[in-house]
Amino acid sequence: MMAGKVFLFLLCLNVVSFAVIASSPQTCPADDVSSKCGASDEWEGEFFPGIPKIKYEGPSSKNPLSYKWYNADEEILGKKMKDWMRFSVAFWHTFRGTGGDPFGAPTKFWPWEDGTDSLAMAKRRMRANFEFIEKLGVDLWCFHDRDIAPDGKTLEEANANLDEVVALAKELQGKKIHPLWGTAQLFHHPRYMHGGATSSEVAVYAYAAAQVKKAMEVTHYLGGENYVFWGGREGYQTLLNTDMGRELDHLARFLEAAAAYKKKIGFNGTLLIEPKPQEPTKHQYDWDAATTANFLRKYGLIGEFKLNIECNHATLSGHSCHHELETARLNGLLGNIDANTGDPQIGWDTDQFLTDIAEATMVMLSVVRNGGLAPGGFNFDAKLRRESTDVEDLFISHISGMDTLARGLRNVAKLIEDGSLENLVRKRYQSFDTEIGAQIEAGKADFEMLEKKAMEWGEPKVPSAKQELAEMIFQSAL
Ligand code: XUL
Ligand code: CO
């Protein structure tokens, strides 16, 4: 049992780590222009030949390379589908995911990859990214600094590499495409083994700050709408060697400085914190939406940050995605969704594309109640299974994820039009619509008043919760 747990924990390590470790041999330094390392970022013809621009063909279509439910310009509940969804491609999974895991070597060998981490390779990959985005017909993408450009021996070198790739990305983006969000990878390099903002070493804190500063600058330069903080290593392995109070204070100072820098450079994007309970740390400080909201409140950061809720992280924390979305929404903190799902049998962060229509409908219930997510959206923080190895699988997985959420939106429209679920919930609480109920809700009912009422009313008649009826109504919309 214990050994099994250890194996599972190893398996949980982030995809970015797999990508970087597993795509060896990565022996080419960024400035190596020998033929082995790929001297040029040019690529002849298309990266995805034979894959057309994906179009809406309707539910009866049997064409896997078409949308059956996602019809970008169709209006649903007063908004175009594309404006409800704001779909985004995650660079790290789609272009750096190799299928490698702690038990096995990479399984994916995309034709444009030369097995190196050179600058030329990074640029070629960027070209493939934009062809992919255009063929899929979305406008948004997300990245970590170190996914898109090679690291350097020094911070200056890493920044110069990033600048070079970002300049190309800016050119390739054109006018319409831009990042939904950018972020800094503060979890792969060994310097971050104790965390970035919560490291016990001040030099690491400074390095992390410099990396975030640069990542915010390039996100802003590319027209990014949000900036994400996922603290994969901001947590601990044991409290015995950890000053948790000091680490949390450091994290708050770090985020405060980020919010100040955002204003200084005129970046109007939303800053988002992405909760996750564990993996790779045993305990991550941003455990779930409620914990993170409390942290933001304690340190006076509400108003500066919102949340990026990831569905697979929600289930790892013992909640449903719907619960996390509602908790964020009710606190005025729902900023973005990392759209994916886990596997109930495996129980770790499998980052699968969401294909469960009931779950998608619950997710969309929260999104509709929130009035949409903009300037946030749905980032597909999801990867192909290790065993899916065809280039077209990259398209099929995104199409399937997009269609699932689009079906969710259509189902929410049916539920709203039908009205019975809303009615059921309203009826459950109608006793609070009475005079005394209204006084309670307005904070005007004291205990003496309530005692008097309780004596007057006698033993309350408690009605049925109608759970099965609620489930029946919900199912009928799917
Ligand atoms: C890790 C995860 C990250 C963040 C960005 O579980 O979700 O990819 O979304 O760092
Ligand atoms: Co994520």
Coordinates of C-alpha atoms and ligand atoms in Angstrom, one line a residue:
M1 CA 0.0 0.0 0.0
M2 CA 2.7 2.5 1.0
A3 CA 4.9 1.5 -1.9
G4 CA 1.9 2.1 -4.2
K5 CA 1.4 5.5 -2.7
V6 CA 5.0 6.4 -3.4
F7 CA 4.7 5.3 -7.0
L8 CA 1.6 7.3 -7.4
F9 CA 3.2 10.4 -5.9
L10 CA 6.1 10.0 -8.4
L11 CA 3.6 9.8 -11.2
C12 CA 2.0 13.0 -10.1
L13 CA 5.0 15.1 -11.0
N14 CA 4.1 17.9 -13.4
V15 CA 4.0 17.4 -17.1
V16 CA 6.4 20.2 -17.6
S17 CA 9.0 18.2 -15.7
F18 CA 8.3 15.2 -17.8
A19 CA 8.6 17.3 -20.9
V20 CA 11.9 18.7 -20.0
I21 CA 13.4 15.5 -18.5
A22 CA 11.9 13.0 -20.8
S23 CA 12.6 14.6 -24.1
S24 CA 16.3 13.8 -23.8
P25 CA 18.7 13.9 -25.4
Q26 CA 18.6 17.6 -24.8
T27 CA 22.2 18.2 -25.2
C28 CA 22.1 21.3 -27.4
P29 CA 22.7 24.6 -25.7
A30 CA 20.5 27.4 -26.8
D31 CA 23.2 29.1 -28.9
D32 CA 24.4 25.9 -30.7
V33 CA 23.7 26.2 -34.4
S34 CA 25.3 23.0 -35.5
S35 CA 23.2 21.0 -37.8
K36 CA 22.5 18.4 -35.1
C37 CA 20.9 21.1 -33.0
G38 CA 18.9 22.5 -35.8
A39 CA 20.3 25.7 -37.3
S40 CA 17.1 27.0 -38.6
D41 CA 13.6 27.4 -37.3
E42 CA 12.2 27.2 -40.9
W43 CA 9.9 24.4 -41.8
E44 CA 8.8 23.5 -45.2
G45 CA 5.0 23.5 -45.8
E46 CA 2.5 22.9 -43.1
F47 CA 3.1 21.4 -39.7
F48 CA -0.3 19.7 -39.8
P49 CA -0.7 18.8 -43.5
G50 CA -4.1 17.2 -44.3
I51 CA -5.7 18.8 -41.2
P52 CA -8.2 21.4 -42.4
K53 CA -9.5 24.4 -40.4
I54 CA -11.9 22.8 -38.0
K55 CA -15.5 23.8 -38.7
Y56 CA -18.9 23.3 -37.0
E57 CA -20.8 20.5 -38.7
G58 CA -23.5 19.8 -36.1
P59 CA -24.3 16.8 -33.9
S60 CA -25.0 14.4 -36.7
S61 CA -21.6 14.7 -38.2
K62 CA -19.3 11.7 -38.1
N63 CA -16.2 13.7 -39.0
P64 CA -13.8 13.6 -36.0
L65 CA -12.1 16.8 -37.2
S66 CA -15.3 18.9 -36.9
Y67 CA -17.2 20.5 -34.1
K68 CA -20.5 18.9 -33.3
W69 CA -21.7 21.2 -30.5
Y70 CA -19.3 24.2 -30.5
N71 CA -20.6 26.8 -32.9
A72 CA -18.4 29.8 -32.2
D73 CA -20.8 32.5 -33.5
E74 CA -24.1 31.0 -32.3
E75 CA -25.8 33.0 -29.6
I76 CA -26.8 31.2 -26.5
L77 CA -28.2 33.0 -23.4
G78 CA -27.5 36.4 -25.0
K79 CA -23.8 35.8 -25.8
K80 CA -21.9 34.2 -28.6
M81 CA -20.6 30.7 -27.7
K82 CA -17.0 31.9 -28.3
D83 CA -17.5 34.7 -25.8
W84 CA -18.9 32.4 -23.1
M85 CA -16.0 29.9 -23.7
R86 CA -12.9 31.9 -24.6
F87 CA -10.9 28.6 -25.2
S88 CA -7.2 28.6 -24.9
V89 CA -4.4 26.2 -25.9
A90 CA -1.8 25.3 -23.2
F91 CA 1.6 25.4 -24.9
W92 CA 3.2 23.1 -22.3
H93 CA 0.9 20.1 -22.8
T94 CA 0.3 20.5 -26.5
F95 CA 3.9 21.3 -27.6
R96 CA 6.1 20.1 -24.7
G97 CA 4.2 17.0 -23.6
T98 CA 6.1 14.0 -24.7
G99 CA 4.1 11.2 -23.1
G100 CA 7.0 10.4 -20.8
D101 CA 6.3 9.4 -17.2
P102 CA 8.4 8.2 -14.3
F103 CA 8.1 4.6 -15.6
G104 CA 8.7 5.2 -19.2
A105 CA 10.4 7.1 -22.0
P106 CA 8.6 9.6 -24.3
T107 CA 6.0 8.1 -26.7
K108 CA 5.4 11.1 -28.9
F109 CA 7.8 12.2 -31.6
W110 CA 6.2 15.1 -33.4
P111 CA 7.7 15.5 -36.9
W112 CA 8.9 19.1 -36.3
E113 CA 10.9 18.1 -33.1
D114 CA 14.6 17.5 -33.5
G115 CA 15.2 16.2 -29.9
T116 CA 16.9 19.4 -28.8
D117 CA 16.2 22.4 -26.6
S118 CA 17.8 24.9 -29.0
L119 CA 16.5 28.3 -29.8
A120 CA 15.9 27.3 -33.4
M121 CA 13.7 24.4 -32.1
A122 CA 11.8 26.7 -29.8
K123 CA 11.0 29.0 -32.7
R124 CA 10.0 26.2 -35.0
R125 CA 7.7 24.9 -32.2
M126 CA 6.2 28.3 -31.9
R127 CA 5.4 28.3 -35.6
A128 CA 3.6 24.9 -35.1
N129 CA 1.7 26.4 -32.1
F130 CA 0.2 29.2 -34.2
E131 CA -0.7 26.9 -37.1
F132 CA -2.4 24.7 -34.5
I133 CA -4.3 27.6 -32.9
E134 CA -5.4 28.9 -36.3
K135 CA -6.7 25.5 -37.5
L136 CA -8.5 24.9 -34.3
G137 CA -10.1 28.4 -34.7
V138 CA -9.4 29.8 -31.2
D139 CA -7.8 33.1 -30.3
L140 CA -6.0 32.4 -27.0
W141 CA -3.0 30.5 -25.7
C142 CA -1.2 30.1 -22.4
F143 CA 2.5 29.5 -21.6
H144 CA 5.2 29.2 -19.0
D145 CA 8.4 31.2 -19.7
R146 CA 10.5 28.0 -19.8
D147 CA 8.2 26.1 -22.1
I148 CA 8.5 28.5 -24.9
A149 CA 12.2 29.3 -24.7
P150 CA 15.3 27.5 -23.4
D151 CA 16.7 28.3 -20.0
G152 CA 20.1 29.9 -19.8
K153 CA 23.3 29.5 -17.8
T154 CA 22.5 32.9 -16.3
L155 CA 19.3 34.9 -15.8
E156 CA 20.5 37.3 -18.5
E157 CA 20.9 34.5 -21.0
A158 CA 17.5 33.0 -20.1
N159 CA 15.9 36.4 -20.5
A160 CA 17.6 37.0 -23.9
N161 CA 16.4 33.6 -25.1
L162 CA 12.9 34.4 -24.0
D163 CA 13.0 37.8 -25.7
E164 CA 14.0 36.2 -29.0
V165 CA 11.1 33.6 -29.0
V166 CA 8.6 36.2 -27.7
A167 CA 9.5 38.5 -30.6
L168 CA 8.7 35.7 -33.0
A169 CA 5.4 34.9 -31.1
K170 CA 4.4 38.5 -31.3
E171 CA 4.9 38.5 -35.1
L172 CA 3.1 35.2 -35.6
Q173 CA 0.1 36.1 -33.3
G174 CA -1.1 38.7 -35.8
K175 CA -3.8 41.0 -34.5
K176 CA -6.4 38.6 -33.1
I177 CA -4.4 35.9 -31.2
H178 CA -2.9 36.7 -27.8
P179 CA -2.3 34.9 -24.5
L180 CA -5.1 34.2 -22.1
W181 CA -2.4 34.1 -19.6
G182 CA 1.3 33.8 -19.1
T183 CA 3.2 32.4 -16.0
A184 CA 6.7 31.7 -14.8
Q185 CA 7.9 28.2 -14.2
L186 CA 9.1 28.2 -10.6
F187 CA 9.1 24.4 -10.0
H188 CA 11.3 22.5 -12.4
H189 CA 14.8 23.9 -11.8
P190 CA 16.6 22.4 -8.7
R191 CA 17.0 26.0 -7.3
Y192 CA 13.3 25.9 -6.6
M193 CA 13.4 22.7 -4.6
H194 CA 12.2 24.5 -1.4
G195 CA 9.9 26.8 -3.4
G196 CA 10.3 30.2 -5.0
A197 CA 8.5 32.8 -2.9
T198 CA 8.5 30.4 0.1
S199 CA 12.1 29.1 -0.2
S200 CA 14.2 29.3 2.9
E201 CA 16.9 30.9 0.8
V202 CA 16.7 34.7 0.1
A203 CA 18.7 34.4 -3.1
V204 CA 16.1 32.0 -4.5
Y205 CA 13.3 34.4 -3.5
A206 CA 15.1 37.1 -5.4
Y207 CA 15.7 34.8 -8.4
A208 CA 12.0 33.9 -8.4
A209 CA 11.0 37.6 -8.3
A210 CA 13.2 38.4 -11.2
Q211 CA 11.7 35.5 -13.2
V212 CA 8.2 36.6 -12.5
K213 CA 9.1 40.2 -13.3
K214 CA 10.3 39.1 -16.7
A215 CA 7.4 36.7 -17.3
M216 CA 4.9 39.5 -16.5
E217 CA 6.7 41.9 -18.9
V218 CA 6.5 39.4 -21.8
T219 CA 2.9 38.5 -21.0
H220 CA 2.1 42.2 -21.2
Y221 CA 4.1 42.7 -24.4
L222 CA 2.2 39.9 -26.0
G223 CA -1.2 41.4 -25.1
G224 CA -1.9 38.8 -22.4
E225 CA -5.2 39.2 -20.5
N226 CA -4.2 37.6 -17.2
Y227 CA -1.1 36.4 -15.3
V228 CA -1.1 33.2 -13.3
F229 CA 0.7 32.1 -10.1
W230 CA 0.7 28.4 -9.6
G231 CA 2.8 27.6 -6.5
G232 CA 3.7 24.0 -7.2
R233 CA 6.5 24.1 -4.7
E234 CA 5.1 26.8 -2.5
G235 CA 4.4 24.5 0.4
Y236 CA 6.2 21.9 2.5
Q237 CA 7.2 18.3 2.9
T238 CA 7.3 18.4 6.7
L239 CA 6.3 21.0 9.2
L240 CA 9.2 19.8 11.4
N241 CA 11.7 21.9 9.4
T242 CA 9.3 24.6 8.2
D243 CA 8.4 28.0 9.6
M244 CA 5.0 28.1 8.0
G245 CA 4.1 31.6 9.4
R246 CA 7.3 33.1 7.9
E247 CA 6.8 31.3 4.6
L248 CA 3.2 32.5 4.3
D249 CA 4.3 36.1 5.1
H250 CA 7.0 35.8 2.4
L251 CA 4.5 34.6 -0.1
A252 CA 2.2 37.5 0.7
R253 CA 5.1 40.0 0.3
F254 CA 6.0 38.4 -3.1
L255 CA 2.5 38.7 -4.3
E256 CA 2.2 42.3 -3.1
A257 CA 5.4 43.1 -5.0
A258 CA 4.0 41.4 -8.1
A259 CA 0.8 43.5 -7.9
A260 CA 2.8 46.7 -7.5
Y261 CA 5.0 45.8 -10.5
K262 CA 1.9 45.1 -12.6
K263 CA 0.8 48.6 -12.0
K264 CA 4.2 50.1 -12.6
I265 CA 4.4 48.6 -16.1
G266 CA 0.8 49.4 -17.0
F267 CA -0.3 45.8 -17.2
N268 CA -4.1 45.7 -16.8
G269 CA -4.4 41.9 -16.8
T270 CA -5.9 40.1 -13.9
L271 CA -3.5 38.4 -11.5
L272 CA -4.7 34.8 -10.8
I273 CA -3.8 32.3 -8.1
E274 CA -4.3 28.7 -9.1
P275 CA -5.1 26.5 -6.0
K276 CA -3.9 22.9 -5.8
P277 CA -3.7 20.8 -2.6
Q278 CA -0.5 18.9 -3.3
E279 CA 1.8 17.5 -6.0
P280 CA 4.7 18.0 -6.1
T281 CA 4.7 19.2 -2.4
K282 CA 3.0 17.2 0.2
H283 CA 1.1 20.3 1.1
Q284 CA 0.7 23.3 -1.1
Y285 CA -0.3 26.6 0.6
D286 CA -3.0 27.5 -1.9
W287 CA -4.8 24.3 -1.0
D288 CA -8.2 25.1 -2.4
A289 CA -10.4 28.1 -3.2
A290 CA -11.5 28.7 0.4
T291 CA -7.9 28.5 1.8
T292 CA -6.7 30.9 -0.9
A293 CA -9.5 33.3 -0.3
N294 CA -8.7 33.4 3.4
F295 CA -5.0 33.9 2.6
L296 CA -5.8 36.9 0.3
R297 CA -8.1 38.4 2.9
K298 CA -5.6 38.0 5.8
Y299 CA -2.9 39.8 3.8
G300 CA -5.2 42.5 2.3
L301 CA -4.8 41.1 -1.2
I302 CA -8.4 40.8 -2.1
G303 CA -9.0 43.1 -5.0
E304 CA -5.6 42.5 -6.4
F305 CA -6.0 38.8 -7.2
K306 CA -8.7 36.3 -8.5
L307 CA -8.6 32.6 -8.8
N308 CA -7.8 30.2 -11.6
I309 CA -9.8 27.1 -10.7
E310 CA -8.5 23.8 -12.2
C311 CA -11.0 20.9 -12.2
N312 CA -8.4 18.2 -11.6
H313 CA -7.0 20.2 -8.7
A314 CA -10.5 20.6 -7.3
T315 CA -11.0 16.8 -7.1
L316 CA -7.5 16.3 -5.6
S317 CA -8.6 18.6 -2.8
G318 CA -11.6 16.5 -2.1
H319 CA -14.1 18.9 -3.7
S320 CA -16.0 18.8 -7.0
C321 CA -15.0 21.3 -9.6
H322 CA -18.5 22.8 -9.3
H323 CA -17.9 23.3 -5.5
E324 CA -14.6 25.1 -6.2
L325 CA -16.2 27.3 -8.9
E326 CA -19.1 28.2 -6.7
T327 CA -16.7 29.0 -3.7
A328 CA -14.7 31.3 -6.0
R329 CA -17.8 32.9 -7.5
L330 CA -19.5 33.6 -4.2
N331 CA -16.3 35.3 -3.0
G332 CA -16.2 37.4 -6.2
L333 CA -13.0 35.6 -7.1
L334 CA -13.8 33.5 -10.2
G335 CA -11.3 34.6 -12.8
N336 CA -10.4 31.6 -15.0
I337 CA -10.8 27.9 -15.4
D338 CA -8.1 25.4 -16.2
A339 CA -10.4 23.0 -18.0
N340 CA -9.5 19.3 -17.5
T341 CA -10.6 16.4 -15.4
G342 CA -9.0 13.6 -13.3
D343 CA -9.5 9.9 -13.2
P344 CA -11.5 8.6 -10.2
Q345 CA -9.6 5.3 -10.2
I346 CA -6.1 6.8 -10.5
G347 CA -6.6 9.7 -8.1
W348 CA -3.7 11.9 -9.2
D349 CA -3.4 14.9 -11.5
T350 CA -3.9 13.2 -14.8
D351 CA -4.9 16.4 -16.6
Q352 CA -7.3 14.7 -19.0
F353 CA -9.6 16.5 -21.4
L354 CA -13.1 16.8 -20.0
T355 CA -15.5 14.5 -21.7
D356 CA -18.2 14.1 -19.0
I357 CA -21.3 16.0 -20.1
A358 CA -22.8 16.2 -16.6
E359 CA -19.7 17.6 -15.1
A360 CA -19.4 20.1 -18.0
T361 CA -23.0 21.2 -17.4
M362 CA -22.2 21.9 -13.7
V363 CA -19.1 23.8 -14.7
M364 CA -21.1 25.9 -17.1
L365 CA -23.8 26.5 -14.5
S366 CA -21.2 28.4 -12.5
V367 CA -19.8 30.2 -15.5
V368 CA -23.3 31.4 -16.5
R369 CA -24.1 32.5 -13.0
N370 CA -20.8 34.4 -13.1
G371 CA -21.9 36.2 -16.3
G372 CA -19.0 34.6 -18.1
L373 CA -15.3 34.5 -17.3
A374 CA -13.8 37.4 -19.3
P375 CA -11.1 38.5 -19.2
G376 CA -10.5 34.9 -18.1
G377 CA -11.5 31.9 -20.1
F378 CA -11.1 28.1 -20.4
N379 CA -7.4 27.1 -20.7
F380 CA -7.0 23.4 -21.7
D381 CA -4.6 22.4 -19.0
A382 CA -5.0 18.9 -20.5
K383 CA -2.8 16.5 -22.2
L384 CA -3.0 13.5 -24.5
R385 CA -2.8 10.1 -22.9
R386 CA 0.7 8.6 -23.2
E387 CA -0.8 6.0 -25.6
S388 CA -2.2 8.6 -28.0
T389 CA 0.6 9.3 -30.5
D390 CA -0.8 10.7 -33.7
V391 CA -0.6 14.4 -34.6
E392 CA -4.3 14.4 -35.3
D393 CA -4.9 13.3 -31.7
L394 CA -3.8 16.8 -30.6
F395 CA -6.8 18.2 -32.6
I396 CA -9.3 15.5 -31.7
S397 CA -8.6 15.9 -27.9
H398 CA -9.2 19.7 -28.1
I399 CA -12.3 19.3 -30.3
S400 CA -13.7 16.8 -27.9
G401 CA -13.0 19.1 -24.8
M402 CA -14.5 22.1 -26.6
D403 CA -17.6 20.2 -27.7
T404 CA -18.1 18.8 -24.2
L405 CA -18.1 22.3 -22.6
A406 CA -20.3 23.6 -25.5
R407 CA -22.8 20.9 -24.7
G408 CA -22.6 21.9 -21.1
L409 CA -23.6 25.5 -22.1
R410 CA -26.5 24.3 -24.2
N411 CA -27.7 22.2 -21.3
V412 CA -27.6 25.1 -19.0
A413 CA -29.7 27.1 -21.5
K414 CA -32.3 24.2 -21.4
L415 CA -32.3 24.2 -17.6
I416 CA -32.8 27.9 -17.4
E417 CA -35.5 27.9 -20.0
D418 CA -37.3 25.1 -18.2
G419 CA -37.0 26.8 -14.9
S420 CA -38.0 23.9 -12.7
L421 CA -34.6 23.5 -11.0
E422 CA -34.4 27.1 -10.1
N423 CA -38.0 26.9 -8.9
L424 CA -37.1 23.9 -6.7
V425 CA -34.2 25.8 -5.1
R426 CA -36.3 29.0 -4.6
K427 CA -39.1 27.0 -3.0
R428 CA -36.7 25.3 -0.6
Y429 CA -35.8 28.7 1.0
Q430 CA -39.2 30.4 0.6
S431 CA -39.7 30.4 4.4
F432 CA -37.0 33.0 4.5
D433 CA -39.1 35.3 2.3
T434 CA -41.4 35.8 5.3
E435 CA -41.1 38.9 7.5
I436 CA -39.0 37.2 10.1
G437 CA -36.9 35.5 7.4
A438 CA -36.2 38.8 5.8
Q439 CA -35.2 40.3 9.1
I440 CA -32.7 37.4 9.7
E441 CA -31.2 37.9 6.2
A442 CA -30.9 41.6 6.9
G443 CA -29.1 40.9 10.2
K444 CA -32.0 42.4 12.2
A445 CA -33.2 39.3 14.2
D446 CA -31.8 38.9 17.6
F447 CA -32.0 35.7 19.8
E448 CA -34.8 37.0 22.0
M449 CA -37.0 37.7 18.9
L450 CA -36.2 34.3 17.5
E451 CA -37.0 32.5 20.8
K452 CA -40.4 34.2 20.8
K453 CA -41.1 33.1 17.2
A454 CA -39.9 29.5 18.0
M455 CA -42.4 29.3 20.9
E456 CA -45.2 30.8 18.8
W457 CA -44.6 28.4 15.9
G458 CA -43.9 25.2 18.0
E459 CA -42.3 22.1 16.5
P460 CA -41.3 23.0 12.8
K461 CA -42.7 21.0 9.9
V462 CA -39.5 20.1 7.9
P463 CA -40.1 19.6 4.2
S464 CA -38.4 17.2 1.8
A465 CA -35.1 18.3 0.2
K466 CA -36.2 16.8 -3.1
Q467 CA -32.7 15.7 -4.0
E468 CA -33.8 13.0 -6.4
L469 CA -36.2 15.3 -8.1
A470 CA -33.4 17.9 -8.6
E471 CA -31.2 15.1 -10.0
M472 CA -34.0 14.0 -12.3
I473 CA -34.6 17.6 -13.7
F474 CA -30.8 18.0 -14.2
Q475 CA -30.5 14.6 -16.0
S476 CA -33.4 15.5 -18.3
A477 CA -31.4 18.5 -19.7
L478 CA -28.3 16.4 -20.6
Ligands
XUL1 C1 0.0 22.1 -12.5 C2 -0.7 23.1 -13.3 C3 0.1 24.1 -14.0 C4 -0.4 25.5 -13.9 C5 0.5 26.5 -14.5 O1 -0.8 21.1 -11.9 O2 -1.9 23.1 -13.4 O3 0.3 23.7 -15.3 O4 -1.6 25.6 -14.6 O5 1.7 26.5 -13.9
CO2 CO -3.3 24.4 -14.3

